[in-house]
Amino acid sequence: MNKRPTILDVARHAGVSKSTVSLVLQNSAAVKASTRAAVEKAMVDIGYVYNRSAAGLRGASSGLIGLVINDLRNPFFTEFAASIQMTFARKGFSTVIANTDENPDIQATVIASMIEHGVSAFVISPTYAPDLSAFDRLEKSGIPTMQVLRQVDERTDIFPFASLDYMAGSRLATKHLLELGCKRIAFVGGLEDRPVTLERVSGYNELMDAEGRERIYYHGRPSRTFGRDIARRMAREDTRPDGVICFSDLVALGMISGFAETDILPGKDIRMVGFDDIEESSLCFPRLSSIRCDVSRFGENSAQALLNWLEQGDKPEATKRYPVELIVRQSSMRL
Amino acid sequence: MNKRPTILDVARHAGVSKSTVSLVLQNSAAVKASTRAAVEKAMVDIGYVYNRSAAGLRGASSGLIGLVINDLRNPFFTEFAASIQMTFARKGFSTVIANTDENPDIQATVIASMIEHGVSAFVISPTYAPDLSAFDRLEKSGIPTMQVLRQVDERTDIFPFASLDYMAGSRLATKHLLELGCKRIAFVGGLEDRPVTLERVSGYNELMDAEGRERIYYHGRPSRTFGRDIARRMAREDTRPDGVICFSDLVALGMISGFAETDILPGKDIRMVGFDDIEESSLCFPRLSSIRCDVSRFGENSAQALLNWLEQGDKPEATKRYPVELIVRQSSMRL
DNA sequence: ACAAAAAATTGGAACGTTCCATAAACTGAA
DNA sequence: TTCAGTTTATGGAACGTTCCAATTTTTTGT
């Protein structure tokens, strides 16, 4: 394991100075084609590999992006993380990913550690935390940082926020169920106090109020388990809702399986719309109608916005919401 | 955004030399308690943050681990990645994650890029690739590298391999179905030529042959879609299998929803066992019997093994297989 | 063929750490 | 008080790049 060759070895081997090699590395226009070729040949000949730490020391960008995710196991976030990471990779950036599991302490530590590693920018889907010291630290560090999917820090002028148009989605879903003639429409899932819940419920509230219909909430964790439990409970109720909007597809899928146990078939006995349109929703039975968020495109767009900030210096707008659409499938049709 | 303070600023502020500050940083025993306290105070006072690039230049470990995953969107791998990342984080290591989407070219690029970034070690769940140049490069780099879940490079003395005991799992599942009295047991999913498939099918082959039963294969991509399609096809067959072992839970879940469409209820009309025991399997209806692999513990163990290699220098054994167990649920019982 | 301009190349200082060899400051025993 | 021994602190060189200012080479116009 004899030391990695350096720029100097390359220079020696190609018969040029280290400065020239450096120029080649940053493919400067100032080096003659023939020289460049010679240098490049030397590099592969001796198996040179670039040392980013050394470059970073002199101020070059690290080409490292920090991605901090509150719940990486949730397929919605997984999809987002995978998509953003792959976009960065295509542009030559590596991504340091950390899952915080909704834990502010973990979040604070991983952010600190990423700063030490010299990440060039941050994308954070933050944990709801009482104190914002993590963000204060970020501000001081001066590292470009985007909040995505959850706006936790108010200072969107410093930490631009990008998300999806959940209000519109919720409006679409409610309108759809109303048009199908549903009388009692329930909203299932989502923790009551959370901003995301507020957003995903707002269109529902708006239209239900406009129609003078009763709002029916079943608030709770946006998980399969919760969905399943609510479905079982609902099956036993005397005046059961005839339409359900779920906080997320995970909840909806949980409900579908809960209903299956009690012989209720969404689409026939009750109408259901999910939220997110994860892959599984088009595969399950019955196929789940959902609000498509197209996370993977959202990931690409966010990545691109961040790169523009980093490379061209144009900061993303303070708040950006990408559009969503309603996908109608079996769960909200007469079968 | 005035330059980050350096070790020198801390020294000045605490009235000691930079060397002393460096010693404090590596908490050396050679510095007096009072001095250490003073230095530490100075650090928080001026908001010092450690510069790992600079340290790395002098040979210090980067504290960065490269994690390369062939399919990050598959919940099995997501769980693994999340678990291993969080274990590293607890030990003060950051994790650079890349999804290769089964693409050898992407795999090669991300590995190269991680080497540039100076990762201290690699954990790779590799893509099946015709050429092993990526591994050759790794070997030359001398960076400790573990293969997990898929053994692609034969040189396990160089790249220790850790996985789960799939053969045992497949034996457990088959034995279970045989004991339930199944006569025609099919194996569904898994690409025919793949080593993983061979492993997951081996116990099935062994026991079926021992019993003199016919082997029935439905090979294909280990996805929900494939499972659903096979279930539909199976529903139309005249001599339908009465027992099914799936390559993965994803396939099994796909089959469950495919069967649901044709009014076949696993556990009543057919018996089914999945493989992996992802979270959803205990939540779906009917609950899916499965071979529990406990990926998240596997992740922790692998992380720990790698850290021991890195820090104590003891290389993991060339091949390690962690045990699996059969979890019996509704899908393989009379309801 | 010559100067001037343009293009291509170069040496050296700097970046923020670590580590070695050395120095300074303390101990306690003679 | 002195000296050896021990504990603690220090200056300086090194790590592999980038970038500036300076230099050399090539091109252009006359």
Short mmCIF file of C-alpha atoms in Angstrom, two decimals, chain B residues 54-293:
data_model
loop_
_atom_site.label_atom_id
_atom_site.label_comp_id
_atom_site.label_asym_id
_atom_site.label_seq_id
_atom_site.Cartn_x
_atom_site.Cartn_y
_atom_site.Cartn_z
CA ALA B 54 -6.88 19.71 6.81
CA ALA B 55 -6.50 16.88 9.25
CA GLY B 56 -7.04 14.35 6.51
CA LEU B 57 -4.19 15.89 4.60
CA ARG B 58 -1.90 15.03 7.46
CA GLY B 59 -3.08 11.45 7.44
CA ALA B 60 -5.85 11.46 10.02
CA SER B 61 -8.81 9.19 9.30
CA SER B 62 -11.59 10.99 7.50
CA GLY B 63 -14.31 9.40 9.57
CA LEU B 64 -16.29 8.98 6.38
CA ILE B 65 -17.75 5.64 5.36
CA GLY B 66 -18.86 4.92 1.82
CA LEU B 67 -22.09 2.96 1.50
CA VAL B 68 -22.96 1.75 -1.97
CA ILE B 69 -26.35 0.14 -2.46
CA ASN B 70 -27.70 -1.55 -5.56
CA ASP B 71 -31.34 -0.69 -4.93
CA LEU B 72 -32.01 1.83 -2.24
CA ARG B 73 -35.72 2.04 -2.94
CA ASN B 74 -36.30 -1.58 -2.04
CA PRO B 75 -37.46 -1.48 1.60
CA PHE B 76 -35.14 -4.34 2.44
CA PHE B 77 -32.11 -2.30 1.44
CA THR B 78 -33.52 0.93 2.81
CA GLU B 79 -33.83 -0.67 6.20
CA PHE B 80 -30.29 -1.95 5.92
CA ALA B 81 -28.90 1.40 4.83
CA ALA B 82 -30.74 3.32 7.52
CA SER B 83 -29.61 0.92 10.19
CA ILE B 84 -25.98 0.85 9.20
CA GLN B 85 -25.87 4.62 8.75
CA MET B 86 -27.32 5.22 12.19
CA THR B 87 -24.87 2.84 13.80
CA PHE B 88 -21.99 4.67 12.17
CA ALA B 89 -23.42 8.01 13.24
CA ARG B 90 -23.57 6.84 16.85
CA LYS B 91 -19.87 6.06 16.64
CA GLY B 92 -19.07 9.44 15.17
CA PHE B 93 -18.75 8.41 11.55
CA SER B 94 -20.55 10.04 8.68
CA THR B 95 -21.86 8.00 5.79
CA VAL B 96 -21.75 8.85 2.12
CA ILE B 97 -24.54 6.88 0.50
CA ALA B 98 -25.05 6.16 -3.14
CA ASN B 99 -27.75 4.22 -4.91
CA THR B 100 -26.52 2.50 -8.03
CA ASP B 101 -29.88 1.25 -9.32
CA GLU B 102 -28.16 -1.97 -10.44
CA ASN B 103 -26.05 0.00 -12.88
CA PRO B 104 -22.36 -0.98 -12.94
CA ASP B 105 -21.32 2.31 -14.52
CA ILE B 106 -22.94 4.35 -11.81
CA GLN B 107 -21.38 2.02 -9.30
CA ALA B 108 -17.94 2.60 -10.76
CA THR B 109 -18.32 6.37 -10.77
CA VAL B 110 -19.63 6.67 -7.26
CA ILE B 111 -16.90 4.45 -5.90
CA ALA B 112 -14.29 6.53 -7.67
CA SER B 113 -15.79 9.70 -6.34
CA MET B 114 -15.91 8.35 -2.80
CA ILE B 115 -12.27 7.40 -3.00
CA GLU B 116 -11.48 10.97 -4.03
CA HIS B 117 -13.35 12.15 -0.98
CA GLY B 118 -11.09 10.00 1.11
CA VAL B 119 -13.60 7.63 2.69
CA SER B 120 -11.97 5.44 5.32
CA ALA B 121 -13.92 2.31 4.43
CA PHE B 122 -16.54 0.88 2.14
CA VAL B 123 -19.66 -1.18 2.61
CA ILE B 124 -20.95 -2.36 -0.72
CA SER B 125 -24.02 -4.24 -1.69
CA PRO B 126 -22.83 -4.57 -5.24
CA THR B 127 -24.44 -4.68 -8.60
CA TYR B 128 -23.85 -7.82 -10.58
CA ALA B 129 -21.32 -6.62 -13.08
CA PRO B 130 -19.51 -8.46 -15.79
CA ASP B 131 -16.20 -6.81 -15.02
CA LEU B 132 -14.68 -6.32 -11.63
CA SER B 133 -12.62 -3.25 -12.40
CA ALA B 134 -14.38 -1.42 -9.59
CA PHE B 135 -13.14 -4.01 -7.14
CA ASP B 136 -9.67 -3.96 -8.63
CA ARG B 137 -9.59 -0.25 -8.09
CA LEU B 138 -10.69 -0.76 -4.52
CA GLU B 139 -8.01 -3.32 -3.96
CA LYS B 140 -5.34 -0.94 -5.22
CA SER B 141 -6.65 1.86 -3.07
CA GLY B 142 -6.15 -0.32 -0.02
CA ILE B 143 -9.36 0.93 1.54
CA PRO B 144 -11.03 -1.64 3.81
CA THR B 145 -14.09 -2.87 1.95
CA MET B 146 -16.86 -5.26 2.88
CA GLN B 147 -19.26 -6.87 0.47
CA VAL B 148 -22.66 -7.34 1.97
CA LEU B 149 -25.75 -9.26 0.90
CA ARG B 150 -24.29 -10.11 -2.48
CA GLN B 151 -21.00 -11.73 -3.08
CA VAL B 152 -19.85 -10.44 -6.42
CA ASP B 153 -16.11 -10.54 -6.04
CA GLU B 154 -14.68 -13.92 -5.17
CA ARG B 155 -11.74 -12.62 -3.21
CA THR B 156 -13.43 -12.66 0.17
CA ASP B 157 -10.01 -12.65 1.78
CA ILE B 158 -9.67 -9.11 0.50
CA PHE B 159 -13.31 -8.09 0.55
CA PRO B 160 -14.93 -9.96 3.45
CA PHE B 161 -18.50 -10.96 2.74
CA ALA B 162 -21.38 -10.79 5.18
CA SER B 163 -24.89 -11.91 4.50
CA LEU B 164 -27.80 -13.83 5.89
CA ASP B 165 -28.27 -17.55 5.96
CA TYR B 166 -30.65 -17.78 3.04
CA MET B 167 -30.17 -21.51 2.52
CA ALA B 168 -31.34 -22.19 6.05
CA GLY B 169 -34.27 -19.84 5.53
CA SER B 170 -35.33 -21.59 2.41
CA ARG B 171 -35.12 -24.92 4.22
CA LEU B 172 -37.27 -23.60 7.07
CA ALA B 173 -39.94 -22.34 4.72
CA THR B 174 -40.10 -25.54 2.72
CA LYS B 175 -40.16 -27.76 5.78
CA HIS B 176 -42.99 -25.65 7.19
CA LEU B 177 -45.14 -26.00 4.11
CA LEU B 178 -44.43 -29.70 3.85
CA GLU B 179 -45.46 -30.17 7.46
CA LEU B 180 -48.71 -28.35 6.71
CA GLY B 181 -49.37 -31.04 4.17
CA CYS B 182 -48.80 -29.06 0.99
CA LYS B 183 -48.40 -31.30 -2.04
CA ARG B 184 -47.51 -28.90 -4.82
CA ILE B 185 -45.12 -26.23 -3.60
CA ALA B 186 -43.96 -23.51 -5.97
CA PHE B 187 -41.06 -21.11 -5.69
CA VAL B 188 -41.92 -17.66 -7.05
CA GLY B 189 -39.59 -14.83 -7.99
CA GLY B 190 -35.87 -14.28 -8.26
CA LEU B 191 -33.87 -14.00 -11.43
CA GLU B 192 -32.80 -17.40 -12.52
CA ASP B 193 -29.05 -17.00 -12.82
CA ARG B 194 -28.44 -14.89 -9.75
CA PRO B 195 -26.45 -16.20 -6.80
CA VAL B 196 -29.03 -14.85 -4.35
CA THR B 197 -31.72 -16.82 -6.11
CA LEU B 198 -29.62 -19.93 -5.97
CA GLU B 199 -29.19 -19.48 -2.25
CA ARG B 200 -32.82 -18.76 -1.58
CA VAL B 201 -33.90 -21.72 -3.62
CA SER B 202 -31.34 -24.22 -2.40
CA GLY B 203 -33.16 -25.40 0.72
CA TYR B 204 -36.34 -25.74 -1.30
CA ASN B 205 -34.58 -27.86 -3.89
CA GLU B 206 -32.97 -29.99 -1.26
CA LEU B 207 -36.16 -30.82 0.63
CA MET B 208 -38.35 -31.18 -2.43
CA ASP B 209 -35.89 -33.61 -3.92
CA ALA B 210 -35.68 -35.51 -0.65
CA GLU B 211 -39.47 -35.88 -0.64
CA GLY B 212 -39.53 -36.75 -4.30
CA ARG B 213 -41.76 -33.77 -5.06
CA GLU B 214 -41.79 -31.85 -8.29
CA ARG B 215 -40.01 -28.50 -8.27
CA ILE B 216 -42.18 -25.70 -9.65
CA TYR B 217 -40.45 -22.45 -10.48
CA TYR B 218 -41.80 -19.09 -11.53
CA HIS B 219 -38.63 -17.07 -11.99
CA GLY B 220 -38.68 -13.33 -12.47
CA ARG B 221 -37.85 -9.94 -11.00
CA PRO B 222 -38.30 -9.81 -7.25
CA SER B 223 -40.93 -7.08 -7.43
CA ARG B 224 -44.51 -6.56 -6.42
CA THR B 225 -45.52 -6.35 -10.03
CA PHE B 226 -44.08 -9.73 -10.83
CA GLY B 227 -45.78 -11.27 -7.82
CA ARG B 228 -49.11 -9.84 -8.81
CA ASP B 229 -48.80 -11.08 -12.36
CA ILE B 230 -47.88 -14.59 -11.27
CA ALA B 231 -50.77 -14.70 -8.81
CA ARG B 232 -53.20 -13.80 -11.55
CA ARG B 233 -51.72 -16.40 -13.82
CA MET B 234 -51.72 -19.02 -11.11
CA ALA B 235 -55.38 -18.34 -10.38
CA ARG B 236 -56.22 -19.46 -13.90
CA GLU B 237 -54.17 -22.64 -13.81
CA ASP B 238 -55.97 -25.97 -13.58
CA THR B 239 -53.59 -27.64 -11.16
CA ARG B 240 -52.69 -24.72 -9.02
CA PRO B 241 -49.94 -25.09 -6.38
CA ASP B 242 -51.23 -25.41 -2.83
CA GLY B 243 -48.13 -23.84 -1.33
CA VAL B 244 -45.92 -20.96 -2.39
CA ILE B 245 -42.51 -19.83 -1.23
CA CYS B 246 -41.63 -16.38 -2.44
CA PHE B 247 -38.22 -15.06 -3.24
CA SER B 248 -39.01 -11.94 -1.22
CA ASP B 249 -41.84 -10.36 0.72
CA LEU B 250 -42.23 -7.85 -2.07
CA VAL B 251 -43.13 -10.69 -4.41
CA ALA B 252 -45.39 -12.22 -1.78
CA LEU B 253 -47.20 -8.94 -1.18
CA GLY B 254 -47.68 -8.57 -4.89
CA MET B 255 -49.14 -12.06 -4.98
CA ILE B 256 -51.46 -11.34 -2.10
CA SER B 257 -52.92 -8.40 -3.93
CA GLY B 258 -53.06 -10.38 -7.17
CA PHE B 259 -54.90 -13.18 -5.39
CA ALA B 260 -57.24 -10.68 -3.77
CA GLU B 261 -58.43 -9.69 -7.21
CA THR B 262 -59.35 -13.26 -7.98
CA ASP B 263 -60.85 -14.05 -4.61
CA ILE B 264 -58.14 -16.38 -3.49
CA LEU B 265 -57.23 -15.92 0.14
CA PRO B 266 -53.75 -17.00 1.20
CA GLY B 267 -53.99 -19.05 4.39
CA LYS B 268 -57.33 -20.50 3.29
CA ASP B 269 -57.08 -21.34 -0.38
CA ILE B 270 -53.33 -21.53 -0.63
CA ARG B 271 -50.44 -21.34 1.78
CA MET B 272 -47.72 -18.75 1.39
CA VAL B 273 -44.38 -17.89 2.94
CA GLY B 274 -42.40 -14.78 2.08
CA PHE B 275 -38.76 -13.95 2.58
CA ASP B 276 -37.17 -10.99 4.44
CA ASP B 277 -39.97 -10.15 6.87
CA ILE B 278 -40.19 -6.47 6.08
CA GLU B 279 -42.37 -4.38 8.34
CA GLU B 280 -45.36 -4.48 6.05
CA SER B 281 -45.63 -8.25 6.25
CA SER B 282 -46.93 -8.13 9.78
CA LEU B 283 -49.43 -5.45 8.82
CA CYS B 284 -50.95 -6.63 5.57
CA PHE B 285 -53.99 -8.83 5.26
CA PRO B 286 -53.68 -11.67 5.51
CA ARG B 287 -50.53 -11.35 7.64
CA LEU B 288 -47.66 -12.83 5.75
CA SER B 289 -45.59 -15.69 7.11
CA SER B 290 -41.99 -14.95 6.34
CA ILE B 291 -38.35 -15.71 6.90
CA ARG B 292 -37.21 -13.00 9.24
CA CYS B 293 -33.82 -11.67 8.30
#
